[in-house]
C-alpha positions as a LaTeX table, in Angstrom:
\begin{tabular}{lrrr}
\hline
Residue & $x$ (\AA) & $y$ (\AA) & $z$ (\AA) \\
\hline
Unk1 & 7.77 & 2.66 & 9.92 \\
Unk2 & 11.50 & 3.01 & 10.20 \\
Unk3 & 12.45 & 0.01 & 7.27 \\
Unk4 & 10.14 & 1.98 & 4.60 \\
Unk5 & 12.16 & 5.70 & 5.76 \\
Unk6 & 15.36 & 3.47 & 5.18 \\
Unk7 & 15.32 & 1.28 & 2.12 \\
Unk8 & 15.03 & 2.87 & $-1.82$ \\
Unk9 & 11.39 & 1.43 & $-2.10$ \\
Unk10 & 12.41 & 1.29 & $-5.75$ \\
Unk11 & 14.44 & $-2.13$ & $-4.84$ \\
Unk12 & 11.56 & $-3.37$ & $-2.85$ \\
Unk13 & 8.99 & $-4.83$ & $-5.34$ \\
Unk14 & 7.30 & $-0.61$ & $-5.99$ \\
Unk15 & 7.71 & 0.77 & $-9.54$ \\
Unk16 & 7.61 & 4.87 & $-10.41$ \\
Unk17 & 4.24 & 4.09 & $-10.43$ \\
Unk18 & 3.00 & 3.16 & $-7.18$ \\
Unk19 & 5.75 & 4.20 & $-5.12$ \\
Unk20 & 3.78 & 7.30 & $-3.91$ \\
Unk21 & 1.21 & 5.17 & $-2.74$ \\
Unk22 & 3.83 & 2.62 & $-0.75$ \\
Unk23 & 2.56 & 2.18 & 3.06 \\
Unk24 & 4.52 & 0.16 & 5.53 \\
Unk25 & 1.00 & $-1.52$ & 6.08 \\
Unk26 & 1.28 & $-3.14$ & 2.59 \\
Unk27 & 3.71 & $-5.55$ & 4.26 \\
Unk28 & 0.69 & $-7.01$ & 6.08 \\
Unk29 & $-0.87$ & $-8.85$ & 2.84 \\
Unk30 & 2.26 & $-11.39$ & 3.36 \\
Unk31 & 3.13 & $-11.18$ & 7.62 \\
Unk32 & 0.57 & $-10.02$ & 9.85 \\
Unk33 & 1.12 & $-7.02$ & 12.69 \\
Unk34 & 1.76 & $-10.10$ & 15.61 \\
Unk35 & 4.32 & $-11.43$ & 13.24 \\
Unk36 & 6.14 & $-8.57$ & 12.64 \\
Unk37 & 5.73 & $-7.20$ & 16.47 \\
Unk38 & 7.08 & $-10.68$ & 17.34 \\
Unk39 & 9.55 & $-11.29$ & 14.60 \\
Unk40 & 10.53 & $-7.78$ & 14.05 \\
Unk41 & 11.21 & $-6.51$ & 9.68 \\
Unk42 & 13.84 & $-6.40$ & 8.06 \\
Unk43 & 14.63 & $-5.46$ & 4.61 \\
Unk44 & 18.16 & $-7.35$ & 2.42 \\
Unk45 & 18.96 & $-6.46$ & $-1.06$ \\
Unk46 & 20.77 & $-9.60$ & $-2.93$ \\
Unk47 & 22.90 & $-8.74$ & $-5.24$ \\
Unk48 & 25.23 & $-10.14$ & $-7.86$ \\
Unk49 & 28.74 & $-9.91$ & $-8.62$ \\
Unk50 & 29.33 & $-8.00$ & $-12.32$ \\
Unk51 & 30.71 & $-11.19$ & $-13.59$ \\
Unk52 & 26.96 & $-12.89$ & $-13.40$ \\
Unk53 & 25.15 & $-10.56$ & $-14.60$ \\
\hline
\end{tabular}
């Protein structure tokens, strides 16, 4: 899947630890395939600015 070639799967919930094992199919435990054929994906990072964190 295009959105798991594009994001750093390191800001997307995977540690150094399972990151080799990261499948676009795990997104399927929280949307199913109709959902995301009928929503589409998409992936946001949220960040804050220096002066919060």
């Amino acid at each position: 899947m295009e959105l798991y070639q594009a994001l750093p799967l390191l800001k997307c919930g995977y540690t150094s630890n399972n990151v080799e094992a990261a499948s676009p199919e795990d997104m399927e435990a929280h949307y199913s395939l109709e959902q995301q054929a009928h929503y589409g994906v998409l992936g946001i990072e949220i960040s804050l600015p220096d002066h919060f964190s």
